[in-house]
Amino acid sequence: MRAALTQAQVARRVGLAPAEYGRIERGERLPSLPALRRLCLELGIDSDELLGLGASSPRLRRLVRAVRGLSASQLRMLHLLAESLQPASRAQALSTSARASGEAPLARRPGA
């Protein structure tokens, strides 16, 4: 990647708002396919590398293959599960899941 470019410069070169590019770079949002192509061309890398699917992550490639046939509701459930595995978002994911299903949020056990 071209380390000498700022976020604003890359964003401008690929036709994205700097804030939008920042969200993509932080992993908060995925780029559209046309934006992904422009980013890859500008940064001189392939899409697998940009998305973290390079040769160094065979487990991730297997996971992507495994989820391709899931329904929309299964993907939502998988997304909630993945978020719950991240310590910072665990409580939020559980609360969101409970609200989505109409259940009361899980109470935190003392000492947990």
mmCIF file of N, CA and C in Angstrom:
data_model
loop_
_atom_site.group_PDB
_atom_site.id
_atom_site.type_symbol
_atom_site.label_atom_id
_atom_site.label_comp_id
_atom_site.label_asym_id
_atom_site.label_seq_id
_atom_site.Cartn_x
_atom_site.Cartn_y
_atom_site.Cartn_z
ATOM 1 N N MET A 1 0.832 -1.184 0.000
ATOM 2 C CA MET A 1 0.000 0.000 0.000
ATOM 3 C C MET A 1 0.873 1.244 0.000
ATOM 4 N N ARG A 2 0.317 2.327 -0.441
ATOM 5 C CA ARG A 2 1.040 3.591 -0.485
ATOM 6 C C ARG A 2 0.899 4.298 0.858
ATOM 7 N N ALA A 3 1.885 4.138 1.700
ATOM 8 C CA ALA A 3 1.827 4.694 3.049
ATOM 9 C C ALA A 3 1.913 6.220 3.049
ATOM 10 N N ALA A 4 2.384 6.820 1.976
ATOM 11 C CA ALA A 4 2.571 8.267 1.944
ATOM 12 C C ALA A 4 1.263 9.029 1.740
ATOM 13 N N LEU A 5 0.181 8.355 1.416
ATOM 14 C CA LEU A 5 -1.095 9.023 1.171
ATOM 15 C C LEU A 5 -1.915 9.121 2.453
ATOM 16 N N THR A 6 -2.583 10.249 2.624
ATOM 17 C CA THR A 6 -3.491 10.394 3.760
ATOM 18 C C THR A 6 -4.846 9.798 3.391
ATOM 19 N N GLN A 7 -5.697 9.609 4.403
ATOM 20 C CA GLN A 7 -7.051 9.123 4.137
ATOM 21 C C GLN A 7 -7.776 10.060 3.182
ATOM 22 N N ALA A 8 -7.651 11.353 3.414
ATOM 23 C CA ALA A 8 -8.339 12.331 2.568
ATOM 24 C C ALA A 8 -7.861 12.248 1.123
ATOM 25 N N GLN A 9 -6.553 12.044 0.920
ATOM 26 C CA GLN A 9 -6.024 11.940 -0.441
ATOM 27 C C GLN A 9 -6.557 10.691 -1.140
ATOM 28 N N VAL A 10 -6.530 9.559 -0.455
ATOM 29 C CA VAL A 10 -7.044 8.324 -1.063
ATOM 30 C C VAL A 10 -8.528 8.485 -1.357
ATOM 31 N N ALA A 11 -9.277 9.016 -0.401
ATOM 32 C CA ALA A 11 -10.719 9.209 -0.591
ATOM 33 C C ALA A 11 -10.990 10.053 -1.830
ATOM 34 N N ARG A 12 -10.268 11.164 -1.953
ATOM 35 C CA ARG A 12 -10.459 12.056 -3.100
ATOM 36 C C ARG A 12 -10.138 11.338 -4.409
ATOM 37 N N ARG A 13 -9.056 10.572 -4.427
ATOM 38 C CA ARG A 13 -8.627 9.886 -5.653
ATOM 39 C C ARG A 13 -9.608 8.812 -6.104
ATOM 40 N N VAL A 14 -10.333 8.213 -5.155
ATOM 41 C CA VAL A 14 -11.270 7.145 -5.536
ATOM 42 C C VAL A 14 -12.721 7.616 -5.529
ATOM 43 N N GLY A 15 -12.944 8.903 -5.276
ATOM 44 C CA GLY A 15 -14.288 9.462 -5.356
ATOM 45 C C GLY A 15 -15.175 9.171 -4.158
ATOM 46 N N LEU A 16 -14.581 9.052 -2.980
ATOM 47 C CA LEU A 16 -15.352 8.831 -1.755
ATOM 48 C C LEU A 16 -15.202 10.036 -0.837
ATOM 49 N N ALA A 17 -16.208 10.254 -0.006
ATOM 50 C CA ALA A 17 -16.082 11.273 1.034
ATOM 51 C C ALA A 17 -15.049 10.776 2.047
ATOM 52 N N PRO A 18 -14.215 11.668 2.575
ATOM 53 C CA PRO A 18 -13.211 11.233 3.550
ATOM 54 C C PRO A 18 -13.803 10.476 4.743
ATOM 55 N N ALA A 19 -14.955 10.906 5.228
ATOM 56 C CA ALA A 19 -15.584 10.209 6.363
ATOM 57 C C ALA A 19 -15.976 8.789 5.972
ATOM 58 N N GLU A 20 -16.495 8.634 4.767
ATOM 59 C CA GLU A 20 -16.882 7.305 4.279
ATOM 60 C C GLU A 20 -15.651 6.408 4.141
ATOM 61 N N TYR A 21 -14.587 6.954 3.581
ATOM 62 C CA TYR A 21 -13.354 6.174 3.450
ATOM 63 C C TYR A 21 -12.819 5.775 4.823
ATOM 64 N N GLY A 22 -12.904 6.676 5.776
ATOM 65 C CA GLY A 22 -12.457 6.369 7.135
ATOM 66 C C GLY A 22 -13.231 5.205 7.732
ATOM 67 N N ARG A 23 -14.558 5.175 7.512
ATOM 68 C CA ARG A 23 -15.378 4.057 8.017
ATOM 69 C C ARG A 23 -14.978 2.748 7.352
ATOM 70 N N ILE A 24 -14.668 2.802 6.066
ATOM 71 C CA ILE A 24 -14.222 1.593 5.352
ATOM 72 C C ILE A 24 -12.886 1.128 5.917
ATOM 73 N N GLU A 25 -11.967 2.057 6.095
ATOM 74 C CA GLU A 25 -10.634 1.706 6.589
ATOM 75 C C GLU A 25 -10.680 1.118 8.000
ATOM 76 N N ARG A 26 -11.596 1.622 8.829
ATOM 77 C CA ARG A 26 -11.724 1.101 10.200
ATOM 78 C C ARG A 26 -12.528 -0.194 10.267
ATOM 79 N N GLY A 27 -13.066 -0.636 9.130
ATOM 80 C CA GLY A 27 -13.836 -1.873 9.114
ATOM 81 C C GLY A 27 -15.266 -1.704 9.568
ATOM 82 N N GLU A 28 -15.745 -0.471 9.655
ATOM 83 C CA GLU A 28 -17.116 -0.209 10.075
ATOM 84 C C GLU A 28 -18.099 -0.347 8.919
ATOM 85 N N ARG A 29 -17.583 -0.320 7.713
ATOM 86 C CA ARG A 29 -18.432 -0.391 6.526
ATOM 87 C C ARG A 29 -17.641 -1.033 5.399
ATOM 88 N N LEU A 30 -18.347 -1.758 4.523
ATOM 89 C CA LEU A 30 -17.706 -2.335 3.344
ATOM 90 C C LEU A 30 -17.913 -1.406 2.157
ATOM 91 N N PRO A 31 -16.929 -1.299 1.278
ATOM 92 C CA PRO A 31 -17.108 -0.453 0.095
ATOM 93 C C PRO A 31 -18.030 -1.125 -0.914
ATOM 94 N N SER A 32 -18.654 -0.316 -1.764
ATOM 95 C CA SER A 32 -19.417 -0.876 -2.880
ATOM 96 C C SER A 32 -18.421 -1.556 -3.815
ATOM 97 N N LEU A 33 -18.910 -2.385 -4.714
ATOM 98 C CA LEU A 33 -17.998 -3.057 -5.646
ATOM 99 C C LEU A 33 -17.219 -2.069 -6.511
ATOM 100 N N PRO A 34 -17.881 -1.035 -7.078
ATOM 101 C CA PRO A 34 -17.095 -0.070 -7.862
ATOM 102 C C PRO A 34 -16.041 0.654 -7.008
ATOM 103 N N ALA A 35 -16.400 1.006 -5.765
ATOM 104 C CA ALA A 35 -15.433 1.673 -4.885
ATOM 105 C C ALA A 35 -14.301 0.719 -4.515
ATOM 106 N N LEU A 36 -14.629 -0.551 -4.290
ATOM 107 C CA LEU A 36 -13.608 -1.553 -3.987
ATOM 108 C C LEU A 36 -12.608 -1.646 -5.135
ATOM 109 N N ARG A 37 -13.117 -1.680 -6.355
ATOM 110 C CA ARG A 37 -12.239 -1.754 -7.535
ATOM 111 C C ARG A 37 -11.330 -0.534 -7.614
ATOM 112 N N ARG A 38 -11.915 0.669 -7.415
ATOM 113 C CA ARG A 38 -11.104 1.895 -7.472
ATOM 114 C C ARG A 38 -10.050 1.914 -6.366
ATOM 115 N N LEU A 39 -10.426 1.456 -5.166
ATOM 116 C CA LEU A 39 -9.467 1.398 -4.060
ATOM 117 C C LEU A 39 -8.313 0.456 -4.377
ATOM 118 N N CYS A 40 -8.648 -0.707 -4.916
ATOM 119 C CA CYS A 40 -7.603 -1.681 -5.254
ATOM 120 C C CYS A 40 -6.640 -1.119 -6.291
ATOM 121 N N LEU A 41 -7.185 -0.467 -7.309
ATOM 122 C CA LEU A 41 -6.333 0.123 -8.343
ATOM 123 C C LEU A 41 -5.457 1.230 -7.763
ATOM 124 N N GLU A 42 -6.039 2.086 -6.950
ATOM 125 C CA GLU A 42 -5.293 3.207 -6.373
ATOM 126 C C GLU A 42 -4.205 2.738 -5.413
ATOM 127 N N LEU A 43 -4.516 1.716 -4.598
ATOM 128 C CA LEU A 43 -3.563 1.250 -3.589
ATOM 129 C C LEU A 43 -2.615 0.176 -4.111
ATOM 130 N N GLY A 44 -2.892 -0.334 -5.318
ATOM 131 C CA GLY A 44 -2.019 -1.340 -5.912
ATOM 132 C C GLY A 44 -2.079 -2.693 -5.234
ATOM 133 N N ILE A 45 -3.263 -3.067 -4.739
ATOM 134 C CA ILE A 45 -3.434 -4.376 -4.103
ATOM 135 C C ILE A 45 -4.674 -5.053 -4.656
ATOM 136 N N ASP A 46 -4.773 -6.375 -4.484
ATOM 137 C CA ASP A 46 -5.970 -7.056 -4.971
ATOM 138 C C ASP A 46 -7.055 -7.032 -3.897
ATOM 139 N N SER A 47 -8.277 -7.318 -4.311
ATOM 140 C CA SER A 47 -9.423 -7.213 -3.405
ATOM 141 C C SER A 47 -9.333 -8.186 -2.237
ATOM 142 N N ASP A 48 -8.795 -9.379 -2.452
ATOM 143 C CA ASP A 48 -8.652 -10.331 -1.347
ATOM 144 C C ASP A 48 -7.773 -9.753 -0.241
ATOM 145 N N GLU A 49 -6.690 -9.118 -0.636
ATOM 146 C CA GLU A 49 -5.792 -8.524 0.358
ATOM 147 C C GLU A 49 -6.474 -7.367 1.080
ATOM 148 N N LEU A 50 -7.183 -6.525 0.321
ATOM 149 C CA LEU A 50 -7.856 -5.378 0.918
ATOM 150 C C LEU A 50 -8.925 -5.819 1.910
ATOM 151 N N LEU A 51 -9.612 -6.915 1.609
ATOM 152 C CA LEU A 51 -10.678 -7.414 2.479
ATOM 153 C C LEU A 51 -10.176 -8.390 3.537
ATOM 154 N N GLY A 52 -8.872 -8.597 3.592
ATOM 155 C CA GLY A 52 -8.316 -9.501 4.590
ATOM 156 C C GLY A 52 -8.480 -10.959 4.246
ATOM 157 N N LEU A 53 -8.612 -11.268 2.963
ATOM 158 C CA LEU A 53 -8.805 -12.650 2.530
ATOM 159 C C LEU A 53 -7.577 -13.187 1.820
ATOM 160 N N GLY A 54 -6.415 -12.630 2.118
ATOM 161 C CA GLY A 54 -5.187 -13.033 1.449
ATOM 162 C C GLY A 54 -4.790 -14.460 1.762
ATOM 163 N N ALA A 55 -3.707 -14.888 1.150
ATOM 164 C CA ALA A 55 -3.214 -16.256 1.310
ATOM 165 C C ALA A 55 -2.890 -16.575 2.763
ATOM 166 N N SER A 56 -2.709 -15.564 3.585
ATOM 167 C CA SER A 56 -2.345 -15.808 4.982
ATOM 168 C C SER A 56 -3.537 -16.150 5.870
ATOM 169 N N SER A 57 -4.757 -16.193 5.320
ATOM 170 C CA SER A 57 -5.910 -16.474 6.165
ATOM 171 C C SER A 57 -6.799 -17.584 5.586
ATOM 172 N N PRO A 58 -6.315 -18.818 5.526
ATOM 173 C CA PRO A 58 -7.129 -19.911 4.987
ATOM 174 C C PRO A 58 -8.375 -20.190 5.823
ATOM 175 N N ARG A 59 -8.298 -19.968 7.132
ATOM 176 C CA ARG A 59 -9.487 -20.179 7.967
ATOM 177 C C ARG A 59 -10.598 -19.212 7.584
ATOM 178 N N LEU A 60 -10.234 -17.980 7.309
ATOM 179 C CA LEU A 60 -11.228 -16.992 6.921
ATOM 180 C C LEU A 60 -11.850 -17.355 5.581
ATOM 181 N N ARG A 61 -11.051 -17.829 4.640
ATOM 182 C CA ARG A 61 -11.598 -18.250 3.339
ATOM 183 C C ARG A 61 -12.580 -19.403 3.515
ATOM 184 N N ARG A 62 -12.250 -20.363 4.384
ATOM 185 C CA ARG A 62 -13.165 -21.485 4.639
ATOM 186 C C ARG A 62 -14.463 -20.985 5.264
ATOM 187 N N LEU A 63 -14.356 -20.031 6.169
ATOM 188 C CA LEU A 63 -15.542 -19.466 6.800
ATOM 189 C C LEU A 63 -16.423 -18.768 5.768
ATOM 190 N N VAL A 64 -15.823 -17.991 4.894
ATOM 191 C CA VAL A 64 -16.584 -17.294 3.851
ATOM 192 C C VAL A 64 -17.300 -18.302 2.961
ATOM 193 N N ARG A 65 -16.615 -19.368 2.567
ATOM 194 C CA ARG A 65 -17.264 -20.399 1.745
ATOM 195 C C ARG A 65 -18.429 -21.039 2.489
ATOM 196 N N ALA A 66 -18.273 -21.257 3.777
ATOM 197 C CA ALA A 66 -19.312 -21.918 4.568
ATOM 198 C C ALA A 66 -20.569 -21.068 4.711
ATOM 199 N N VAL A 67 -20.437 -19.748 4.731
ATOM 200 C CA VAL A 67 -21.609 -18.900 4.958
ATOM 201 C C VAL A 67 -22.298 -18.449 3.673
ATOM 202 N N ARG A 68 -21.737 -18.743 2.531
ATOM 203 C CA ARG A 68 -22.319 -18.257 1.271
ATOM 204 C C ARG A 68 -23.751 -18.725 1.039
ATOM 205 N N GLY A 69 -24.115 -19.907 1.497
ATOM 206 C CA GLY A 69 -25.456 -20.417 1.247
ATOM 207 C C GLY A 69 -26.463 -20.134 2.345
ATOM 208 N N LEU A 70 -26.103 -19.330 3.337
ATOM 209 C CA LEU A 70 -27.009 -19.064 4.447
ATOM 210 C C LEU A 70 -28.106 -18.085 4.049
ATOM 211 N N SER A 71 -29.258 -18.236 4.694
ATOM 212 C CA SER A 71 -30.372 -17.313 4.457
ATOM 213 C C SER A 71 -30.083 -15.982 5.150
ATOM 214 N N ALA A 72 -30.903 -14.985 4.857
ATOM 215 C CA ALA A 72 -30.721 -13.666 5.472
ATOM 216 C C ALA A 72 -30.837 -13.750 6.987
ATOM 217 N N SER A 73 -31.799 -14.514 7.490
ATOM 218 C CA SER A 73 -31.953 -14.615 8.948
ATOM 219 C C SER A 73 -30.775 -15.365 9.573
ATOM 220 N N GLN A 74 -30.262 -16.371 8.876
ATOM 221 C CA GLN A 74 -29.089 -17.085 9.388
ATOM 222 C C GLN A 74 -27.865 -16.171 9.410
ATOM 223 N N LEU A 75 -27.724 -15.329 8.390
ATOM 224 C CA LEU A 75 -26.606 -14.385 8.360
ATOM 225 C C LEU A 75 -26.701 -13.381 9.502
ATOM 226 N N ARG A 76 -27.927 -12.912 9.799
ATOM 227 C CA ARG A 76 -28.110 -11.991 10.926
ATOM 228 C C ARG A 76 -27.697 -12.663 12.232
ATOM 229 N N MET A 77 -28.108 -13.920 12.400
ATOM 230 C CA MET A 77 -27.752 -14.650 13.620
ATOM 231 C C MET A 77 -26.239 -14.835 13.714
ATOM 232 N N LEU A 78 -25.611 -15.178 12.592
ATOM 233 C CA LEU A 78 -24.161 -15.365 12.578
ATOM 234 C C LEU A 78 -23.440 -14.060 12.903
ATOM 235 N N HIS A 79 -23.962 -12.965 12.372
ATOM 236 C CA HIS A 79 -23.379 -11.653 12.649
ATOM 237 C C HIS A 79 -23.457 -11.341 14.143
ATOM 238 N N LEU A 80 -24.615 -11.593 14.753
ATOM 239 C CA LEU A 80 -24.754 -11.362 16.192
ATOM 240 C C LEU A 80 -23.797 -12.241 16.989
ATOM 241 N N LEU A 81 -23.666 -13.489 16.558
ATOM 242 C CA LEU A 81 -22.744 -14.397 17.237
ATOM 243 C C LEU A 81 -21.312 -13.876 17.140
ATOM 244 N N ALA A 82 -20.914 -13.469 15.936
ATOM 245 C CA ALA A 82 -19.552 -12.961 15.745
ATOM 246 C C ALA A 82 -19.311 -11.725 16.604
ATOM 247 N N GLU A 83 -20.287 -10.826 16.659
ATOM 248 C CA GLU A 83 -20.136 -9.636 17.495
ATOM 249 C C GLU A 83 -20.038 -10.002 18.966
ATOM 250 N N SER A 84 -20.793 -11.018 19.373
ATOM 251 C CA SER A 84 -20.773 -11.395 20.790
ATOM 252 C C SER A 84 -19.428 -11.988 21.206
ATOM 253 N N LEU A 85 -18.657 -12.466 20.248
ATOM 254 C CA LEU A 85 -17.347 -13.028 20.555
ATOM 255 C C LEU A 85 -16.296 -11.953 20.794
ATOM 256 N N GLN A 86 -16.603 -10.733 20.409
ATOM 257 C CA GLN A 86 -15.688 -9.618 20.627
ATOM 258 C C GLN A 86 -16.023 -9.006 21.983
ATOM 259 N N PRO A 87 -15.082 -8.956 22.909
ATOM 260 C CA PRO A 87 -15.376 -8.523 24.279
ATOM 261 C C PRO A 87 -16.092 -7.179 24.387
ATOM 262 N N ALA A 88 -15.683 -6.182 23.631
ATOM 263 C CA ALA A 88 -16.271 -4.848 23.767
ATOM 264 C C ALA A 88 -17.721 -4.793 23.328
ATOM 265 N N SER A 89 -18.101 -5.641 22.387
ATOM 266 C CA SER A 89 -19.463 -5.559 21.867
ATOM 267 C C SER A 89 -20.350 -6.693 22.355
ATOM 268 N N ARG A 90 -19.866 -7.524 23.267
ATOM 269 C CA ARG A 90 -20.624 -8.681 23.727
ATOM 270 C C ARG A 90 -21.954 -8.272 24.353
ATOM 271 N N ALA A 91 -21.929 -7.361 25.295
ATOM 272 C CA ALA A 91 -23.157 -6.955 25.975
ATOM 273 C C ALA A 91 -24.122 -6.287 25.007
ATOM 274 N N GLN A 92 -23.606 -5.470 24.109
ATOM 275 C CA GLN A 92 -24.458 -4.794 23.136
ATOM 276 C C GLN A 92 -25.117 -5.806 22.206
ATOM 277 N N ALA A 93 -24.384 -6.803 21.743
ATOM 278 C CA ALA A 93 -24.939 -7.812 20.845
ATOM 279 C C ALA A 93 -26.027 -8.614 21.540
ATOM 280 N N LEU A 94 -25.821 -8.969 22.793
ATOM 281 C CA LEU A 94 -26.835 -9.719 23.527
ATOM 282 C C LEU A 94 -28.090 -8.887 23.707
ATOM 283 N N SER A 95 -27.923 -7.620 24.017
ATOM 284 C CA SER A 95 -29.061 -6.728 24.195
ATOM 285 C C SER A 95 -29.815 -6.541 22.883
ATOM 286 N N THR A 96 -29.086 -6.346 21.779
ATOM 287 C CA THR A 96 -29.698 -6.187 20.461
ATOM 288 C C THR A 96 -30.448 -7.444 20.066
ATOM 289 N N SER A 97 -29.856 -8.602 20.313
ATOM 290 C CA SER A 97 -30.486 -9.873 19.986
ATOM 291 C C SER A 97 -31.780 -10.050 20.760
ATOM 292 N N ALA A 98 -31.760 -9.712 22.028
ATOM 293 C CA ALA A 98 -32.954 -9.851 22.856
ATOM 294 C C ALA A 98 -34.053 -8.919 22.367
ATOM 295 N N ARG A 99 -33.706 -7.672 22.045
ATOM 296 C CA ARG A 99 -34.715 -6.731 21.541
ATOM 297 C C ARG A 99 -35.299 -7.215 20.228
ATOM 298 N N ALA A 100 -34.463 -7.741 19.335
ATOM 299 C CA ALA A 100 -34.923 -8.207 18.025
ATOM 300 C C ALA A 100 -35.879 -9.381 18.163
ATOM 301 N N SER A 101 -35.677 -10.214 19.178
ATOM 302 C CA SER A 101 -36.533 -11.384 19.348
ATOM 303 C C SER A 101 -37.718 -11.105 20.258
ATOM 304 N N GLY A 102 -37.792 -9.901 20.819
ATOM 305 C CA GLY A 102 -38.896 -9.557 21.703
ATOM 306 C C GLY A 102 -38.700 -10.047 23.128
ATOM 307 N N GLU A 103 -37.525 -10.576 23.434
ATOM 308 C CA GLU A 103 -37.243 -11.072 24.776
ATOM 309 C C GLU A 103 -36.659 -9.955 25.629
ATOM 310 N N ALA A 104 -36.742 -10.141 26.927
ATOM 311 C CA ALA A 104 -36.083 -9.207 27.837
ATOM 312 C C ALA A 104 -34.583 -9.432 27.743
ATOM 313 N N PRO A 105 -33.785 -8.376 27.828
ATOM 314 C CA PRO A 105 -32.332 -8.563 27.798
ATOM 315 C C PRO A 105 -31.885 -9.465 28.938
ATOM 316 N N LEU A 106 -30.811 -10.194 28.705
ATOM 317 C CA LEU A 106 -30.278 -11.080 29.727
ATOM 318 C C LEU A 106 -29.696 -10.260 30.864
ATOM 319 N N ALA A 107 -30.022 -10.654 32.078
ATOM 320 C CA ALA A 107 -29.462 -9.975 33.242
ATOM 321 C C ALA A 107 -28.047 -10.476 33.458
ATOM 322 N N ARG A 108 -27.208 -9.611 33.883
ATOM 323 C CA ARG A 108 -25.822 -9.988 34.137
ATOM 324 C C ARG A 108 -25.741 -10.677 35.488
ATOM 325 N N ARG A 109 -25.074 -11.816 35.519
ATOM 326 C CA ARG A 109 -24.904 -12.541 36.775
ATOM 327 C C ARG A 109 -23.895 -11.821 37.645
ATOM 328 N N PRO A 110 -24.121 -11.815 38.953
ATOM 329 C CA PRO A 110 -23.130 -11.200 39.842
ATOM 330 C C PRO A 110 -21.786 -11.891 39.676
ATOM 331 N N GLY A 111 -20.739 -11.107 39.587
ATOM 332 C CA GLY A 111 -19.394 -11.645 39.442
ATOM 333 C C GLY A 111 -19.047 -12.081 38.042
ATOM 334 N N ALA A 112 -19.978 -11.929 37.085
ATOM 335 C CA ALA A 112 -19.703 -12.355 35.707
ATOM 336 C C ALA A 112 -19.097 -11.226 34.931
#
